[in-house]
Coordinates of C-alpha atoms in Angstrom, one line a residue:
M25 CA 0.0 0.0 0.0
G26 CA 2.9 2.3 0.8
V27 CA 4.4 1.7 -2.7
V28 CA 1.1 2.4 -4.4
L29 CA 0.7 5.6 -2.4
G30 CA 4.2 6.6 -3.1
F31 CA 3.8 6.0 -6.8
I32 CA 0.6 8.0 -7.0
T33 CA 2.0 10.9 -5.0
T34 CA 5.5 11.0 -6.4
A35 CA 5.2 9.7 -10.0
L36 CA 1.8 11.0 -10.9
L37 CA 0.9 14.1 -8.7
F38 CA 4.3 15.6 -7.9
S39 CA 5.5 15.3 -11.5
K40 CA 2.3 16.9 -12.9
Y41 CA 1.4 19.6 -10.4
L42 CA 4.9 20.6 -9.1
T43 CA 7.6 22.1 -11.3
P44 CA 10.9 20.3 -11.6
S45 CA 12.5 23.0 -9.4
E46 CA 9.8 22.5 -6.7
N47 CA 10.4 18.7 -6.8
G48 CA 14.2 19.4 -6.6
L49 CA 13.6 21.5 -3.5
L50 CA 11.7 18.7 -1.7
K51 CA 14.4 16.2 -2.7
L52 CA 17.2 18.4 -1.4
L53 CA 15.4 19.1 1.9
V54 CA 15.1 15.3 2.5
S55 CA 18.7 14.6 1.3
Y56 CA 20.4 17.2 3.5
S57 CA 18.3 16.4 6.6
T58 CA 18.9 12.7 6.2
I59 CA 22.7 13.2 5.9
F60 CA 22.8 15.6 8.8
A61 CA 20.7 13.3 11.0
Q62 CA 23.0 10.4 10.3
F63 CA 25.9 12.6 11.4
A64 CA 24.1 13.8 14.5
N65 CA 23.2 10.4 15.9
L66 CA 27.0 9.9 16.6
G67 CA 26.8 6.2 15.9
I68 CA 24.4 5.5 18.8
N69 CA 22.0 3.6 16.5
A70 CA 24.7 1.1 15.7
V71 CA 25.3 0.7 19.4
A72 CA 21.6 0.1 20.0
I73 CA 21.4 -2.6 17.3
R74 CA 24.5 -4.3 18.4
F75 CA 24.0 -4.2 22.1
F76 CA 20.2 -4.4 22.5
P77 CA 20.4 -8.2 23.2
F78 CA 22.5 -7.3 26.3
F79 CA 20.3 -4.4 27.5
R80 CA 17.0 -6.2 26.8
N81 CA 15.3 -6.7 30.2
E82 CA 11.7 -5.6 30.5
D83 CA 11.6 -5.8 34.3
K84 CA 14.7 -3.5 34.5
K85 CA 13.3 -1.2 31.8
N86 CA 16.0 -2.3 29.3
H87 CA 18.7 -1.0 31.7
G88 CA 18.2 2.6 30.7
L89 CA 19.0 2.2 27.0
L90 CA 16.5 4.9 26.0
F91 CA 18.1 7.4 28.4
L92 CA 21.5 6.6 26.7
L93 CA 20.0 7.1 23.3
F94 CA 18.4 10.4 24.1
S95 CA 21.5 11.7 25.8
V96 CA 23.7 11.1 22.8
L97 CA 21.1 12.5 20.4
L98 CA 21.0 15.7 22.4
V99 CA 24.7 16.2 22.1
G100 CA 24.6 15.2 18.4
F101 CA 21.9 17.7 17.6
I102 CA 23.8 20.5 19.2
L103 CA 26.8 19.6 17.2
F104 CA 24.7 19.5 14.0
L105 CA 23.3 23.0 14.7
A106 CA 26.9 24.3 15.1
V107 CA 28.0 22.7 11.9
F108 CA 24.9 23.8 10.0
L109 CA 25.2 27.4 11.1
I110 CA 28.8 27.4 9.9
L111 CA 28.0 25.8 6.6
S112 CA 24.8 27.7 5.8
P113 CA 26.5 30.9 4.4
T114 CA 28.4 28.7 1.9
L115 CA 25.3 26.8 1.0
I116 CA 23.4 30.1 0.4
Q117 CA 26.3 31.5 -1.7
S118 CA 26.7 28.4 -3.9
N119 CA 22.9 28.0 -4.6
K120 CA 21.6 31.5 -4.9
A121 CA 22.2 31.7 -8.6
D122 CA 21.0 28.3 -9.9
S123 CA 18.9 27.2 -7.0
P124 CA 17.2 30.2 -5.4
L125 CA 14.2 28.2 -4.3
F126 CA 16.4 26.0 -2.1
V127 CA 18.0 29.0 -0.5
D128 CA 14.5 30.3 0.4
Y129 CA 13.8 27.1 2.4
L130 CA 17.3 26.3 3.6
Y131 CA 16.5 26.6 7.3
F132 CA 13.7 24.0 7.0
I133 CA 16.5 21.5 7.2
I134 CA 16.9 22.2 11.0
P135 CA 13.5 20.8 12.1
L136 CA 13.6 18.1 9.5
T137 CA 17.0 16.9 10.8
F138 CA 15.7 16.9 14.4
F139 CA 12.7 14.7 13.6
T140 CA 14.6 12.4 11.2
L141 CA 17.3 12.0 13.9
L142 CA 14.8 11.1 16.6
F143 CA 12.8 8.8 14.4
G144 CA 15.9 6.8 13.5
S145 CA 16.7 6.0 17.1
L146 CA 13.1 5.4 18.2
D147 CA 12.7 3.0 15.3
V148 CA 15.9 1.1 16.2
F149 CA 14.6 0.9 19.8
Y150 CA 11.3 -0.5 18.7
R151 CA 13.0 -3.0 16.4
G152 CA 15.0 -4.1 19.4
L153 CA 11.7 -4.9 21.1
F154 CA 10.9 -7.1 18.0
K155 CA 8.2 -4.6 16.9
S156 CA 9.6 -3.8 13.4
T157 CA 6.3 -3.3 11.8
V158 CA 5.5 -0.1 13.8
G159 CA 8.2 2.0 12.3
A160 CA 7.7 0.4 8.9
F161 CA 3.9 1.3 8.9
L162 CA 4.5 4.8 10.0
K163 CA 7.3 5.6 7.5
E164 CA 6.1 3.6 4.5
F165 CA 2.4 4.1 4.7
A166 CA 1.2 6.7 7.3
Q167 CA 3.8 9.3 6.2
R168 CA 2.9 8.8 2.5
T169 CA -0.8 9.1 3.4
F170 CA -0.2 12.5 5.0
I171 CA 1.8 13.7 2.0
F172 CA -0.9 12.5 -0.3
V173 CA -3.5 14.5 1.6
F174 CA -1.4 17.6 1.6
I175 CA -0.6 17.5 -2.1
L176 CA -4.4 17.2 -2.7
L177 CA -4.8 20.4 -0.7
Y178 CA -2.3 22.1 -2.9
I179 CA -3.8 20.7 -6.2
F180 CA -7.3 22.1 -5.2
D181 CA -5.8 25.5 -4.3
I182 CA -6.7 25.2 -0.6
I183 CA -3.0 26.0 0.2
N184 CA -0.2 27.6 -1.8
F185 CA 3.2 26.1 -2.4
H186 CA 4.8 27.7 0.6
W187 CA 2.2 26.1 2.9
F188 CA 2.6 22.9 1.0
V189 CA 6.3 22.8 1.9
I190 CA 5.4 23.4 5.5
F191 CA 2.9 20.6 5.5
Y192 CA 5.3 18.4 3.6
C193 CA 7.8 18.8 6.5
V194 CA 5.0 18.2 9.0
A195 CA 4.2 14.9 7.2
L196 CA 7.9 13.9 7.4
S197 CA 7.9 14.7 11.1
L198 CA 4.6 13.1 12.2
P199 CA 5.8 9.5 12.3
T200 CA 8.3 10.5 14.9
V201 CA 5.7 12.2 17.1
I202 CA 3.4 9.1 16.7
L203 CA 6.2 6.7 17.5
L204 CA 7.0 8.7 20.7
I205 CA 3.4 8.6 21.8
L206 CA 3.2 4.9 21.2
L207 CA 6.4 4.4 23.2
V208 CA 4.7 6.1 26.1
K209 CA 1.4 4.3 25.6
D210 CA 3.1 0.9 25.5
K211 CA 5.0 1.8 28.7
H212 CA 8.5 1.5 27.2
F213 CA 9.3 5.2 27.7
H214 CA 11.8 5.1 30.6
L215 CA 14.5 7.8 30.9
K216 CA 16.0 6.6 34.2
P217 CA 19.7 6.0 33.8
D218 CA 21.1 2.6 34.5
F219 CA 24.7 1.8 33.8
S220 CA 24.9 -1.3 35.9
I221 CA 25.6 -3.7 33.1
I222 CA 28.2 -1.5 31.4
D223 CA 31.6 -2.5 32.6
K224 CA 34.9 -1.0 31.2
P225 CA 35.4 -3.5 28.4
M226 CA 31.8 -3.2 27.3
A227 CA 32.0 0.6 27.4
R228 CA 35.2 0.6 25.4
Q229 CA 33.6 -1.7 22.8
M230 CA 30.4 0.5 22.7
V231 CA 32.6 3.6 21.9
Q232 CA 34.3 1.7 19.1
V233 CA 31.0 0.5 17.7
A234 CA 29.6 4.0 17.9
L235 CA 32.6 5.5 16.1
F236 CA 32.6 3.0 13.3
G237 CA 28.8 2.9 13.3
L238 CA 28.9 6.7 12.7
I239 CA 31.3 6.2 9.8
T240 CA 29.3 3.4 8.3
G241 CA 25.9 5.0 8.8
F242 CA 27.0 8.4 7.6
G243 CA 28.7 6.8 4.6
N244 CA 25.6 4.7 3.7
I245 CA 23.2 7.6 3.9
A246 CA 25.6 10.0 2.1
I247 CA 26.0 7.4 -0.7
L248 CA 22.2 7.3 -1.2
N249 CA 21.8 11.1 -1.1
I250 CA 25.0 12.6 -2.4
D251 CA 24.0 12.2 -6.0
S252 CA 21.1 14.5 -5.7
I253 CA 23.2 17.1 -3.9
M254 CA 25.9 16.9 -6.5
V255 CA 23.5 17.1 -9.3
N256 CA 22.2 20.3 -7.8
Q257 CA 25.7 21.7 -7.4
Y258 CA 26.7 21.0 -11.0
T259 CA 23.3 21.8 -12.6
N260 CA 20.3 23.4 -10.9
T261 CA 17.2 22.6 -8.8
A262 CA 15.1 21.8 -11.9
L263 CA 17.4 18.9 -13.1
T264 CA 17.6 17.8 -9.5
G265 CA 13.8 17.5 -9.5
I266 CA 13.8 15.5 -12.7
Y267 CA 16.5 13.2 -11.2
A268 CA 14.5 12.8 -8.0
I269 CA 11.3 11.8 -9.7
T270 CA 12.8 9.4 -12.2
S271 CA 15.2 7.8 -9.7
Y272 CA 12.1 7.1 -7.6
F273 CA 11.1 4.4 -10.1
G274 CA 14.5 2.8 -9.8
I275 CA 14.3 2.8 -6.0
L276 CA 11.1 0.8 -6.2
V277 CA 13.2 -2.2 -7.0
S278 CA 14.6 -2.4 -3.4
I279 CA 11.5 -1.2 -1.4
P280 CA 10.5 -4.8 -0.5
S281 CA 13.8 -5.2 1.3
R282 CA 13.1 -2.5 3.8
A283 CA 10.7 -4.6 5.9
F284 CA 13.3 -7.4 5.9
L285 CA 16.2 -5.2 6.9
R286 CA 14.2 -3.8 9.9
I287 CA 13.7 -7.1 11.6
G288 CA 16.8 -8.8 10.0
S289 CA 19.2 -6.6 11.8
T290 CA 17.7 -7.6 15.2
V291 CA 17.6 -11.3 14.4
I292 CA 21.2 -11.3 13.1
A293 CA 22.5 -9.3 16.1
Q294 CA 20.9 -11.9 18.4
A295 CA 22.4 -14.7 16.4
H296 CA 25.9 -13.0 16.6
K297 CA 25.5 -12.8 20.4
E298 CA 24.7 -16.5 20.6
N299 CA 27.4 -17.3 18.0
D300 CA 24.6 -19.0 15.9
L301 CA 26.3 -19.1 12.5
K302 CA 23.7 -21.5 11.2
T303 CA 20.9 -18.9 11.6
I304 CA 23.0 -16.3 10.0
D305 CA 23.8 -18.5 7.1
E306 CA 20.1 -19.4 6.6
V307 CA 19.0 -15.7 6.7
Y308 CA 21.8 -14.8 4.3
K309 CA 21.0 -17.4 1.8
K310 CA 17.2 -16.8 1.9
S311 CA 17.6 -13.0 1.8
C312 CA 19.8 -13.2 -1.3
L313 CA 17.6 -15.6 -3.2
N314 CA 14.2 -14.2 -2.4
Q315 CA 15.2 -10.6 -2.7
F316 CA 16.9 -11.2 -6.0
I317 CA 13.8 -12.9 -7.5
I318 CA 11.5 -10.1 -6.3
G319 CA 14.1 -7.4 -7.3
L320 CA 14.6 -8.8 -10.8
L321 CA 10.8 -9.1 -11.3
L322 CA 10.4 -5.4 -10.3
F323 CA 13.3 -4.3 -12.5
L324 CA 11.8 -6.2 -15.5
G325 CA 8.5 -4.5 -14.8
L326 CA 10.2 -1.1 -15.0
I327 CA 12.1 -1.9 -18.2
V328 CA 9.1 -3.3 -20.2
N329 CA 7.0 -0.3 -19.1
L330 CA 9.7 2.3 -19.7
E331 CA 7.8 4.0 -22.6
N332 CA 4.6 3.9 -20.6
I333 CA 6.3 5.6 -17.6
F334 CA 7.4 8.6 -19.8
L335 CA 3.9 8.8 -21.3
I336 CA 2.7 9.3 -17.7
L337 CA 5.4 11.9 -16.8
P338 CA 5.4 15.4 -18.3
P339 CA 7.8 15.8 -21.3
D340 CA 10.5 17.5 -19.2
Y341 CA 11.2 14.2 -17.4
A342 CA 12.3 12.4 -20.6
A343 CA 15.9 13.3 -19.7
G344 CA 15.6 10.8 -16.9
K345 CA 15.3 7.6 -19.0
Y346 CA 18.7 6.2 -18.2
V347 CA 18.3 7.3 -14.5
I348 CA 15.6 4.8 -14.1
I349 CA 17.7 2.0 -15.7
F350 CA 20.9 2.7 -13.8
I351 CA 19.3 3.4 -10.4
G352 CA 17.2 0.3 -10.9
L353 CA 20.3 -1.8 -11.5
S354 CA 22.1 -0.3 -8.5
H355 CA 19.2 -1.3 -6.2
L356 CA 18.9 -4.7 -7.9
S357 CA 22.5 -5.3 -6.8
V358 CA 21.4 -4.4 -3.2
M359 CA 18.6 -7.0 -3.4
A360 CA 20.9 -9.7 -4.8
T361 CA 23.3 -9.4 -1.9
G362 CA 20.6 -9.7 0.8
A363 CA 21.7 -9.2 4.4
N364 CA 25.4 -8.6 3.7
T365 CA 25.6 -5.2 5.3
I366 CA 23.8 -6.1 8.5
I367 CA 25.8 -9.4 8.8
I368 CA 29.1 -7.5 8.8
G369 CA 27.7 -4.4 10.7
S370 CA 26.4 -6.5 13.7
S371 CA 29.5 -8.7 13.9
K372 CA 33.0 -8.2 15.4
F373 CA 34.2 -7.3 11.9
Y374 CA 32.0 -4.1 11.8
K375 CA 35.2 -2.1 11.2
A376 CA 35.6 -3.7 7.8
N377 CA 32.2 -2.4 6.9
A378 CA 33.1 1.2 7.9
Y379 CA 36.3 1.1 5.8
A380 CA 34.4 -0.3 2.8
V381 CA 31.6 2.3 3.1
M382 CA 34.1 5.2 3.3
A383 CA 35.9 3.9 0.2
L384 CA 32.6 3.6 -1.6
L385 CA 31.6 7.2 -0.5
A386 CA 34.9 8.5 -1.9
L387 CA 34.4 6.5 -5.1
T388 CA 30.8 7.8 -5.4
V389 CA 32.0 11.4 -5.1
I390 CA 34.8 10.9 -7.6
T391 CA 32.6 9.2 -10.2
N392 CA 29.9 11.9 -9.8
I393 CA 32.6 14.6 -10.3
I394 CA 33.7 12.7 -13.5
F395 CA 30.3 11.8 -15.0
I396 CA 27.8 14.6 -14.0
P397 CA 29.6 17.4 -16.0
R398 CA 29.8 15.1 -19.0
Y399 CA 26.5 13.2 -18.9
G400 CA 24.3 15.2 -16.5
I401 CA 21.8 13.3 -14.5
S402 CA 22.4 10.1 -16.5
G403 CA 26.1 10.4 -15.3
A404 CA 25.0 10.7 -11.7
A405 CA 22.9 7.5 -12.0
F406 CA 25.7 5.6 -13.7
A407 CA 28.1 6.7 -10.9
S408 CA 25.6 5.2 -8.4
V409 CA 25.3 1.8 -10.1
L410 CA 29.1 1.6 -10.6
S411 CA 29.8 2.4 -6.9
M412 CA 27.0 0.3 -5.5
C413 CA 28.0 -2.8 -7.4
L414 CA 31.6 -2.5 -6.4
F415 CA 30.6 -2.0 -2.7
N416 CA 28.4 -5.1 -2.7
V417 CA 31.2 -7.2 -4.2
I418 CA 33.5 -6.0 -1.5
E419 CA 31.0 -6.9 1.2
Y420 CA 30.5 -10.3 -0.3
I421 CA 34.2 -11.0 -0.2
V422 CA 34.4 -9.9 3.4
I423 CA 31.6 -12.3 4.5
Y424 CA 33.1 -15.1 2.5
V425 CA 36.6 -14.6 4.0
K426 CA 35.5 -13.9 7.6
F427 CA 32.5 -16.2 7.9
S428 CA 33.0 -18.7 5.1
L429 CA 29.5 -18.0 4.0
Q430 CA 28.5 -18.2 0.3
P431 CA 24.9 -17.8 -0.6
Y432 CA 25.0 -18.2 -4.4
N433 CA 24.4 -21.4 -6.4
Y434 CA 23.0 -22.6 -9.8
K435 CA 19.5 -21.1 -8.9
F436 CA 20.8 -17.6 -9.4
I437 CA 22.0 -18.5 -12.9
L438 CA 18.5 -19.9 -13.7
I439 CA 16.9 -16.7 -12.4
V440 CA 19.1 -14.5 -14.6
I441 CA 18.2 -16.8 -17.6
F442 CA 14.5 -16.5 -16.8
G443 CA 14.9 -12.7 -16.7
V444 CA 16.7 -12.5 -20.0
V445 CA 14.3 -14.8 -21.7
T446 CA 11.3 -12.8 -20.3
Y447 CA 12.7 -9.5 -21.5
G448 CA 13.5 -11.1 -24.9
I449 CA 9.9 -12.2 -25.3
M450 CA 8.4 -9.0 -24.0
Y451 CA 10.5 -6.9 -26.4
Y452 CA 8.4 -8.3 -29.3
V453 CA 5.0 -8.3 -27.5
P454 CA 2.6 -5.8 -29.1
S455 CA 1.3 -2.9 -27.0
S456 CA -2.2 -1.8 -26.4
A457 CA -3.4 1.6 -27.5
N458 CA -4.8 2.4 -24.1
L459 CA -2.0 3.5 -21.7
Y460 CA -3.2 2.0 -18.5
L461 CA -4.5 -1.2 -20.2
N462 CA -1.0 -1.5 -21.8
I463 CA 0.7 -1.2 -18.4
A464 CA -1.6 -3.9 -16.9
W465 CA -1.1 -6.1 -20.0
L466 CA 2.7 -5.9 -20.1
S467 CA 3.1 -6.2 -16.3
T468 CA 0.8 -9.2 -16.0
L469 CA 2.5 -11.0 -18.9
T470 CA 6.0 -10.2 -17.4
I471 CA 4.9 -11.7 -14.1
I472 CA 3.6 -14.9 -15.7
L473 CA 6.7 -15.4 -18.0
F474 CA 9.2 -14.8 -15.1
M475 CA 7.4 -16.2 -12.1
G476 CA 6.0 -19.2 -14.0
P477 CA 9.3 -21.1 -14.2
V478 CA 10.4 -19.8 -10.8
L479 CA 7.3 -21.5 -9.2
L480 CA 7.3 -24.6 -11.4
L481 CA 11.0 -25.4 -10.7
K482 CA 10.5 -24.5 -7.0
I483 CA 13.5 -22.1 -7.1
S484 CA 12.5 -20.6 -3.7
P485 CA 10.6 -22.8 -1.2
D486 CA 9.5 -19.6 0.6
I487 CA 7.9 -18.0 -2.5
N488 CA 6.2 -21.3 -3.4
A489 CA 4.8 -21.6 0.1
L490 CA 3.6 -18.0 -0.1
F491 CA 2.0 -18.7 -3.4
A492 CA 0.3 -21.9 -2.1
K493 CA -1.0 -20.0 0.9
G494 CA -2.5 -17.3 -1.4
I495 CA -4.2 -19.9 -3.5
S496 CA -5.5 -21.6 -0.4
L497 CA -7.0 -18.3 0.9
L498 CA -8.7 -17.7 -2.4
K499 CA -10.2 -21.2 -2.5
N500 CA -11.5 -20.8 1.1
R501 CA -13.3 -17.6 0.1

């Protein structure tokens, strides 16, 4: 439901009723606030994920972990304010010529960063309580519902663009407020300090995890957002808006993995604590296989409907054709490597993850510097796929060397063959004259051609079980 809402809001309404510059503004506000929030958490989220199994004790109110989280966040937010106030004159100067709209709303980054920062830690805390669906529902569905309502208010001239930006920021902040209320309601909101379980070796390890968690988290978030910021710096807000809208289609490929990553990090952290390599191996193999099947199906759906997508979007967005392809490929590589990042990040080898992320960030910046001036937004997207694929290969090697885990087998070759054959057939399939009927026709046929052999050959027991369950539910009705 969240994906459908996001598609309607971003792909259909934003592209039609907001100018490319206005879309660029929204993307930049989100990108900057997300990066600043990751810096301001000072690595405490990595500590919470890694050490929650040690703090978890309902009777003792989780040994004051929430107090520790909030204390670090307060320090981090103060540091962010200082850095932002120092950087803001430079941001204003560098954007006032080509991106004046961004300059007008620059200071909206401050409240957005605060709520993004707080949501990240509260969500991690809830995931530690094995309640991963709460944050997922609020972020993926409720937030998009608020945005959908507010864009309708703008479309029907109930509010102007200025108020829409304000309400947009409110929509991004509301999940944090709701999560905080739920925390109090569920009686998990305890701010009494308790450091009884933290001895010197554990404290030393927590500091190290926080430091490298800060590096890894900041790097990961920067990698996902730096392309939009650099597109804006090398071009303007309008092209940034086109990049934001078209890259959204590519990001759809990896959206199904978000729910898994929320709970997967908690499960794998618990398995590392218990030295349960068997569970880690099982999660790794299943995550790679199932996510690759789903990711490739979604990528095929995008490619066969590429012309339809640009019939939906206004003509200005045609420049983003290769953005969809390259961003889709980069996120397909994420799906194909499953739980690699959380396996390394929650293990004793978390430092390797930090080094790899920083190397990837450097590579992303360098490739953007090379390709954006030459190829514009297509160059930024190509830089993303190049950097992301290399990063995933590095993480695969680390897991193979450190844990002797290897998730790939002949099934992945078969899946690729199914994908190539499906695309080959779909290339010659005639289109319908009706746009939306054509989308439905091409998408349905793609699903049948790709998923048919996947199900018949039982490539994934999990997907077959899910399919059988769906058939059973339909029969019972």
